[in-house]
Short mmCIF file of C-alpha atoms in Angstrom, two decimals:
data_model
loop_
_atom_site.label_atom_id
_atom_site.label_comp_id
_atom_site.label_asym_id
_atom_site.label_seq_id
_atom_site.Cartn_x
_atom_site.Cartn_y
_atom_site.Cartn_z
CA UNK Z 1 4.34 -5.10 -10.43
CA UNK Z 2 4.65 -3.87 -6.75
CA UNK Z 3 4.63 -0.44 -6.01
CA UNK Z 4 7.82 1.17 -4.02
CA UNK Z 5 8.18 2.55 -0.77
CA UNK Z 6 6.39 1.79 2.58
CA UNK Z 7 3.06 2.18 3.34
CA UNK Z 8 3.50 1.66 7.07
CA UNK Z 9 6.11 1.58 9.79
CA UNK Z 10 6.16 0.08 12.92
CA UNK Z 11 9.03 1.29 15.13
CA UNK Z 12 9.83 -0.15 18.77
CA UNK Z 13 6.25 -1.40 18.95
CA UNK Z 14 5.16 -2.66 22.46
CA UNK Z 15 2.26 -3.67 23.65
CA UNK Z 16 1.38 -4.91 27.61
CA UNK Z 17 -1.17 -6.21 28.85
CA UNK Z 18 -2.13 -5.94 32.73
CA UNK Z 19 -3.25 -8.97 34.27
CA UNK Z 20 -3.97 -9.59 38.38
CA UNK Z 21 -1.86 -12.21 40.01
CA UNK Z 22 -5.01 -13.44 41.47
CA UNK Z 23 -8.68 -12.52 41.96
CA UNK Z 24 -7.65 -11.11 45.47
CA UNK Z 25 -4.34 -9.59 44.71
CA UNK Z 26 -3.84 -5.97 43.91
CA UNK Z 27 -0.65 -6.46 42.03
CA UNK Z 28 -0.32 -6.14 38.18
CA UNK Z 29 1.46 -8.64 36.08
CA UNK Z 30 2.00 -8.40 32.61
CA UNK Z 31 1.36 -10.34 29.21
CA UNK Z 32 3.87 -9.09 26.85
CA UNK Z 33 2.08 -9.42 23.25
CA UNK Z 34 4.26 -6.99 21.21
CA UNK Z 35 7.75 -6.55 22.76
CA UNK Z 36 9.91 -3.90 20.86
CA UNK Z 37 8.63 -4.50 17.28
CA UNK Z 38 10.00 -2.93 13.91
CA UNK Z 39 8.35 -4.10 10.47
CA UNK Z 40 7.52 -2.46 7.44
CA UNK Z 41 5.06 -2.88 4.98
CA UNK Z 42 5.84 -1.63 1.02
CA UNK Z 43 2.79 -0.27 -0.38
CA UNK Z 44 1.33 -3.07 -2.95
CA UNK Z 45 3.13 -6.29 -1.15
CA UNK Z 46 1.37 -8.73 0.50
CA UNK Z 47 3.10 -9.54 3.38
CA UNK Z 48 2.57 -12.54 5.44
CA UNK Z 49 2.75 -12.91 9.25
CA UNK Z 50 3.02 -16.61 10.55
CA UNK Z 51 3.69 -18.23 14.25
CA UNK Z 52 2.36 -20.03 16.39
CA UNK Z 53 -0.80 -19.43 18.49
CA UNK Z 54 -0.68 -16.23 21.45
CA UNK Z 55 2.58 -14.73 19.67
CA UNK Z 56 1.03 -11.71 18.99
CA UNK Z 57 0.01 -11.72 15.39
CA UNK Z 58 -3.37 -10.48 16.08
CA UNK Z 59 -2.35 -8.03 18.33
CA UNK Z 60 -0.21 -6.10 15.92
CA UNK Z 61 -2.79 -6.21 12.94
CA UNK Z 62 -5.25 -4.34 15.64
CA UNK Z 63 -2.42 -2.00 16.84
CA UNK Z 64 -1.64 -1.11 13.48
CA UNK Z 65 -5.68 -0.36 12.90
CA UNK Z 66 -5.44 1.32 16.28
CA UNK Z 67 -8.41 -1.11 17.87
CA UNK Z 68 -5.64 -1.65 20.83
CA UNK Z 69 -3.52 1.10 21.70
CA UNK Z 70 0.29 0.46 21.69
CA UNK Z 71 2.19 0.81 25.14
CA UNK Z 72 4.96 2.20 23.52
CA UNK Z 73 6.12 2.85 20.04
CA UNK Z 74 5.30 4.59 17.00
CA UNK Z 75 3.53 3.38 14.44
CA UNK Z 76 3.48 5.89 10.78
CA UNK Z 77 1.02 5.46 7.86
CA UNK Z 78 1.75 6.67 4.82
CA UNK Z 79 5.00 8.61 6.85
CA UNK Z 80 2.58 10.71 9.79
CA UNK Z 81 2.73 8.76 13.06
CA UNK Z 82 -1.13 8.06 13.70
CA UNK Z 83 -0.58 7.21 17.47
CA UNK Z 84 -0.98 10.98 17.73
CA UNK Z 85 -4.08 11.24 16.33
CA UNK Z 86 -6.86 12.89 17.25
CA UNK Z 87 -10.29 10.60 16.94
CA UNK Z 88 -11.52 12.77 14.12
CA UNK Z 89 -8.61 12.04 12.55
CA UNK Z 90 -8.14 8.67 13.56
CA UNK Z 91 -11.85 8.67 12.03
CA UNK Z 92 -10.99 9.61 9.21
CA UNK Z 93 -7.74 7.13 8.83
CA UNK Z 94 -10.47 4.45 9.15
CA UNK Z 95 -11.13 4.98 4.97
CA UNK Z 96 -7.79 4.39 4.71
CA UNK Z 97 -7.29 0.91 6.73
CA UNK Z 98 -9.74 -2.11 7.23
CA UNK Z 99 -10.12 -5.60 8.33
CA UNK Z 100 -11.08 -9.28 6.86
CA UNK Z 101 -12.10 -11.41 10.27
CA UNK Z 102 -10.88 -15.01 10.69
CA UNK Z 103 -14.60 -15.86 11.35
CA UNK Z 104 -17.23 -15.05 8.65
CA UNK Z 105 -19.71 -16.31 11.26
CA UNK Z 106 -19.75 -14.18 14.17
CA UNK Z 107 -18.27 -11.18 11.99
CA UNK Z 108 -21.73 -10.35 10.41
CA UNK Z 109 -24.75 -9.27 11.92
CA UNK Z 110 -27.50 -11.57 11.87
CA UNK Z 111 -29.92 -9.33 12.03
CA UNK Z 112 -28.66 -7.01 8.92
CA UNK Z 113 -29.31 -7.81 5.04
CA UNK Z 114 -26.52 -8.12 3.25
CA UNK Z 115 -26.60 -4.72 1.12
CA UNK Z 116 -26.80 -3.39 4.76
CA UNK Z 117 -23.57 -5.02 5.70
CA UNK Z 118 -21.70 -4.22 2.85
CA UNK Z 119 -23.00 -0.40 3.04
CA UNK Z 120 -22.45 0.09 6.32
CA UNK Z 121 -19.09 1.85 6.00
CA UNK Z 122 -20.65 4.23 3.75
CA UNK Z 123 -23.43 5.36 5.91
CA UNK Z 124 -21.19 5.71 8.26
CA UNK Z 125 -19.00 8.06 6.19
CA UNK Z 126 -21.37 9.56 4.58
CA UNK Z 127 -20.00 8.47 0.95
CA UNK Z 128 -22.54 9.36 -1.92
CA UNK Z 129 -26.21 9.21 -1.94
CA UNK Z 130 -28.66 6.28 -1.00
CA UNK Z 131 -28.90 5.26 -4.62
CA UNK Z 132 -24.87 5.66 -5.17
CA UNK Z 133 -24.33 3.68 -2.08
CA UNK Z 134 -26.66 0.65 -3.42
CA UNK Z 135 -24.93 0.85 -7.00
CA UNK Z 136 -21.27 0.58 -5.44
CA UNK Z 137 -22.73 -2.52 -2.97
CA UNK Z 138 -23.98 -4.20 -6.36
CA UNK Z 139 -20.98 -3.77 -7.58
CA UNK Z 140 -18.71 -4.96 -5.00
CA UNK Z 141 -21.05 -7.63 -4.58
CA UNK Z 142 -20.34 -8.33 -8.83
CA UNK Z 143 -16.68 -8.15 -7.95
CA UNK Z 144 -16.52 -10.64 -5.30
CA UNK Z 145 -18.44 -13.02 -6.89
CA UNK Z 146 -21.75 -12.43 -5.05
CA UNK Z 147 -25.29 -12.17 -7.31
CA UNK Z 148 -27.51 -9.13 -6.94
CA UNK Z 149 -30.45 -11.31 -5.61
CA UNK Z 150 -28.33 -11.93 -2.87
CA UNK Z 151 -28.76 -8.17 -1.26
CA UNK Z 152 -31.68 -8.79 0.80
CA UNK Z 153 -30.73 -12.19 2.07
CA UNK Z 154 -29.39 -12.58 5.78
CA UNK Z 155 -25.89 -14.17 6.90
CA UNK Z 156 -27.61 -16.88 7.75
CA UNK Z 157 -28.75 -17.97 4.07
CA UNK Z 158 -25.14 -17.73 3.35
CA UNK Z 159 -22.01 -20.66 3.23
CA UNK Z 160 -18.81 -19.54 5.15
CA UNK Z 161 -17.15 -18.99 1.72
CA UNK Z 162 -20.04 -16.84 1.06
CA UNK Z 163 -19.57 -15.04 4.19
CA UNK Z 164 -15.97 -14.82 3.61
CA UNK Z 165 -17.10 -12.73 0.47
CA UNK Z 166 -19.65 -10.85 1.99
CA UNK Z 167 -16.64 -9.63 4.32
CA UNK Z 168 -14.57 -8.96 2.06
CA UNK Z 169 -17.00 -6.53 0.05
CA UNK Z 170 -17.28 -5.08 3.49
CA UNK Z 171 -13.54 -4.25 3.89
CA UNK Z 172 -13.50 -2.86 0.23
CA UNK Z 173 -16.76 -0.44 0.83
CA UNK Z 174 -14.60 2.47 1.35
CA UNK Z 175 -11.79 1.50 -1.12
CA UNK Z 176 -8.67 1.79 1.70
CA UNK Z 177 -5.24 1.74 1.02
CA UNK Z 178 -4.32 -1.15 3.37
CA UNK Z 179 -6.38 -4.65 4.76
CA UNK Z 180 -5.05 -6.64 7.19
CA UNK Z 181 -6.45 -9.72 7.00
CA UNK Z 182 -6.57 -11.79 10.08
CA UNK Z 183 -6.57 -15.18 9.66
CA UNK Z 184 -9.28 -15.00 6.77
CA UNK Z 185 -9.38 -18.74 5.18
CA UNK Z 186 -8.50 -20.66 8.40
CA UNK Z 187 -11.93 -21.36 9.31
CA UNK Z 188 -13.23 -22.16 5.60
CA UNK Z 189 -12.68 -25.89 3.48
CA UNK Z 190 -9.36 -26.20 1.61
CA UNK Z 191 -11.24 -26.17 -1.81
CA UNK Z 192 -13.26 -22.75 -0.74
CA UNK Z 193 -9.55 -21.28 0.75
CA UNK Z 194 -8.03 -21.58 -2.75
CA UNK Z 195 -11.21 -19.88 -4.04
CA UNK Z 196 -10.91 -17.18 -1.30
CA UNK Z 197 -6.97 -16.45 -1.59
CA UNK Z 198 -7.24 -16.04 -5.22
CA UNK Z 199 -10.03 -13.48 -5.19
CA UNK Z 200 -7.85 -11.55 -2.43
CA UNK Z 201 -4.90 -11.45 -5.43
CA UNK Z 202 -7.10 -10.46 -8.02
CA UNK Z 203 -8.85 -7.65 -5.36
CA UNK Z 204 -5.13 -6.63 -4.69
CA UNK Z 205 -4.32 -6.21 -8.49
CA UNK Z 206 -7.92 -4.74 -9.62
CA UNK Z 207 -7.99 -1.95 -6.33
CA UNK Z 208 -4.23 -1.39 -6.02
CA UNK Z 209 -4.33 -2.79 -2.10
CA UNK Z 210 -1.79 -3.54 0.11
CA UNK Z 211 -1.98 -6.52 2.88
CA UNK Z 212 -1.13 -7.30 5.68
CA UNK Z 213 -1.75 -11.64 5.74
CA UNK Z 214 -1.91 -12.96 9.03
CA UNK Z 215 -1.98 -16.56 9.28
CA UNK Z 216 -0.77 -20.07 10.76
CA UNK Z 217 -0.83 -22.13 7.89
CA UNK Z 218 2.16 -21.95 6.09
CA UNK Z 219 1.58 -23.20 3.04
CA UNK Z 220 -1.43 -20.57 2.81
CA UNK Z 221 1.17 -17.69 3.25
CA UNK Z 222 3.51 -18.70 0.58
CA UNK Z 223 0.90 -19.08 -1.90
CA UNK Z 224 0.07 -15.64 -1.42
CA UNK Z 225 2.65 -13.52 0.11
CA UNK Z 226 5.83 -11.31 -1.47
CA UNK Z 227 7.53 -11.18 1.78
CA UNK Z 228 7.04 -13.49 5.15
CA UNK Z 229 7.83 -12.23 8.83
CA UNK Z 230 8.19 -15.00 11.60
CA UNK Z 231 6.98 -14.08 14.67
CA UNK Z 232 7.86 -15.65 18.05
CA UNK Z 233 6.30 -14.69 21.26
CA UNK Z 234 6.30 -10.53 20.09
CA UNK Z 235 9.16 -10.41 18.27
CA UNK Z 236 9.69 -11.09 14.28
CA UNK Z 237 12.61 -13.85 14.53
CA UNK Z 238 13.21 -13.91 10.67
CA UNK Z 239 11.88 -11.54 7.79
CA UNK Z 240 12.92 -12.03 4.17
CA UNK Z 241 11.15 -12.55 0.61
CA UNK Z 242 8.92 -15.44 0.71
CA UNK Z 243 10.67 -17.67 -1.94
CA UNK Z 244 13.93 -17.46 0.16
CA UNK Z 245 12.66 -18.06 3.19
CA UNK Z 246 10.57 -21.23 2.42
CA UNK Z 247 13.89 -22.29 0.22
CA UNK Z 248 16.62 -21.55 2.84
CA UNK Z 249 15.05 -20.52 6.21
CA UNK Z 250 18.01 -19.69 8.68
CA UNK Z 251 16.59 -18.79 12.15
CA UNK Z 252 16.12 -22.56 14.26
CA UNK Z 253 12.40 -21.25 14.94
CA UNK Z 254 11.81 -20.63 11.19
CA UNK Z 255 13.14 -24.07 10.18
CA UNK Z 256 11.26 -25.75 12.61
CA UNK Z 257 7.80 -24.48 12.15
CA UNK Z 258 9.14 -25.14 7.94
CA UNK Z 259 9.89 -28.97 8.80
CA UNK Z 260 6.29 -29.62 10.13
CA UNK Z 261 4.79 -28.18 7.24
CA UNK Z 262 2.98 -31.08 5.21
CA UNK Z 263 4.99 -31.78 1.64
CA UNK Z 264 2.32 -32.68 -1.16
CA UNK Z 265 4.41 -35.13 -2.62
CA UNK Z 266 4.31 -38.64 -1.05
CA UNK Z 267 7.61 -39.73 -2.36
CA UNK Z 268 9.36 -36.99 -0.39
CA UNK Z 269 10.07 -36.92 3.04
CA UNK Z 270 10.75 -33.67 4.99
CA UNK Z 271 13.42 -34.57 7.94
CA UNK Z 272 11.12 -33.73 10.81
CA UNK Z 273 12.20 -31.21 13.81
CA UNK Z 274 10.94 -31.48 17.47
CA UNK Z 275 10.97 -28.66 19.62
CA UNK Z 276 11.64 -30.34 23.17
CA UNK Z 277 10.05 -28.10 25.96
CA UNK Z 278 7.20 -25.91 26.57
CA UNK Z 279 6.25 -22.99 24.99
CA UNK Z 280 7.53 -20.12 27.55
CA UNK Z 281 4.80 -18.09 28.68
CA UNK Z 282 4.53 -14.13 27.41
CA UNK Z 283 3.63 -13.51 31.46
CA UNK Z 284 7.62 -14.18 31.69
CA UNK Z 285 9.12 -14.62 28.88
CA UNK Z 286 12.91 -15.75 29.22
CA UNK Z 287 15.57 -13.72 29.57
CA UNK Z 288 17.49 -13.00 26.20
CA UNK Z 289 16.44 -14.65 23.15
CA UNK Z 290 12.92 -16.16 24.02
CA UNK Z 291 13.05 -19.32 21.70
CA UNK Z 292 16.68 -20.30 23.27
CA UNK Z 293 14.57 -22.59 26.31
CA UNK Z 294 13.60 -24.61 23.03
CA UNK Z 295 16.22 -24.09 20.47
CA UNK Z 296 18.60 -26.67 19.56
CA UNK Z 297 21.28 -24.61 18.58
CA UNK Z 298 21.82 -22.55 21.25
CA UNK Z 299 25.09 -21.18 22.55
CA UNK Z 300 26.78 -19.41 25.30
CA UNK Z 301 24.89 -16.07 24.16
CA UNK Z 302 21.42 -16.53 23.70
CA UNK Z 303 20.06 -16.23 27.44
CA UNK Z 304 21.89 -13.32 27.86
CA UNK Z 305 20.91 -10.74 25.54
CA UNK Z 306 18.10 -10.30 22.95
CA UNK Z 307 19.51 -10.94 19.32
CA UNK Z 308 18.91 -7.58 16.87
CA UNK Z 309 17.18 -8.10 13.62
CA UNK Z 310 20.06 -8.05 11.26
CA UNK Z 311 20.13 -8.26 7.44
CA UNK Z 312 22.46 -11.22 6.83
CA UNK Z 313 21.63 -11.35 3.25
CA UNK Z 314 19.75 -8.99 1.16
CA UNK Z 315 16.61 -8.73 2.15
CA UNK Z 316 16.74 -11.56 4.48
CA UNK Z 317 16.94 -10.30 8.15
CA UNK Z 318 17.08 -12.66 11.52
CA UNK Z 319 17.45 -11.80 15.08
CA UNK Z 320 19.83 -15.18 15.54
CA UNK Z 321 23.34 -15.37 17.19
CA UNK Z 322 23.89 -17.90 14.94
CA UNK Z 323 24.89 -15.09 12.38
CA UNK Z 324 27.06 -12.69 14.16
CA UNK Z 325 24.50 -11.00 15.42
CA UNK Z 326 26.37 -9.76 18.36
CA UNK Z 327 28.78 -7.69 16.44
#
């Protein structure tokens, strides 16, 4: 059962990044990552985050974990608005908050055991003594599915599901309220993801965590998510429970990226839609709504304004003018 109320709160979220025309040039352009964002997440969901590549996904998992800071926006945790924080406090939030890295490769140090890994964060927060510290690394290393000879081995010695693990004990260290987890089975075999994703929901059950699932592959995010938020070039196009959306998704984007989805069953056939056009770029992004350049329902309205996110059914909002949204 998922707990009520919202764990965090992004409201009017931007974030720019400056960019030089050219090598030469002293004038600043702009990649807009996060344009005017507003998502919540319910403390004890799992919601997913899916689009395509560069459409900000990553972005807002580190804005939320403060790695980048926002341009504009708030952004509250637990109801207190941490861009304000001080870095002792924003130190302190880190118990709170953590991270599973899309590559269990290059997200461990080579040069560290793994019971140094996994006890980094608390050295770092000076959790317990030396011997409490190795007792909770055994057992996170138990829980994960990692055996205690394992603790002096290197990354190296290790299989990327392995790794996976290893990072995962990592993000748990410190028990936090909320992972986001970026991307975490895209670079592993389809028979290890399955293993991966349901460790994650047993974690989620067994430590009472909340996530934050970033992802591309859609069938990845249904398997695991309550909710699913669409993003499109920094803004969330549609936003609804997962079942609906994968069973009626209204915004053109949504149903698009949903018809090139592989079916597992041969003898059906998903009617197939092609996007005609090129991705605009987030350097200058169209005016109004930025999929309407590749959209093939657009109307009079779309490169005009910017659709609002509106709830057109409950709890199923889209930022479409398809659905009245300029009432």
């Amino acid at each position: 059962m998922k707990e009520n109320g919202n764990l965090v709160e992004v409201k009017n979220l931007k974030k720019f990044f400056p960019v030089r025309a050219h090598f030469f040039s002293r004038e600043k352009i702009f990649v807009q990552a996060v344009v005017g964002l507003n998502l919540t997440i319910r403390r004890g969901e799992t919601l997913g985050l899916v689009g395509e590549s560069g459409c900000g996904k990553s972005t807002l998992g580190k804005l939320i974990l403060r790695l980048e800071e926002p341009t504009e926006g708030e952004i509250l945790f637990e109801g207190e608005n941490i861009i304000q924080y001080s870095s002792e406090r924003l130190r302190q939030l880190r118990r709170q908050m953590q991270i599973i890295f899309q590559d269990p490769y290059s997200s461990l140090n080579p040069r560290k055991t793994v019971g140094s890994i996994i006890g980094e964060p608390m050295v770092i927060h000076k959790l317990g003594n030396k011997k409490e510290q190795e007792e909770r690394v055994l057992k996170l290393m138990e829980v994960v599915g990692l055996r205690p000879e394992h603790i002096n081995r290197y990354p190296h010695e290790f299989s990327g599901g392995q790794r996976q693990r290893i990072g995962i004990a990592r993000a748990l260290a410190l028990n936090p309220k909320l992972i986001i987890a970026d991307e975490p089975v895209s670079a592993l075999d389809v028979s290890i993801q399955a293993q991966v994703l349901n460790l994650l929901e047993d974690l989620q059950d067994e430590f009472h965590l909340t996530y934050l699932f970033i992802a591309h592959d859609l069938s990845v995010v249904e398997h695991i998510s309550d909710r699913v938020a669409v993003m499109h070039l920094g803004r969330i196009a549609e936003l609804a429970d997962s079942e609906d959306l994968y069973r009626s998704p209204k915004h053109p984007y949504t149903q698009a990226l949903l018809s090139a989805n592989p079916v597992p069953d041969p003898a059906l056939e998903r009617k197939r839609i092609i996007l005609q056009g090129e991705v605009p770029s987030p350097i200058n992004p169209p005016p109004g709504c930025n999929f309407h350049t590749r959209c093939p329902q657009k109307f009079a309205p779309c490169d005009r304004q910017v659709p609002r996110l509106k709830e057109i059914e409950p709890n199923h909002w889209v930022a479409c003018y398809l659905y009245g949204q300029n009432e």
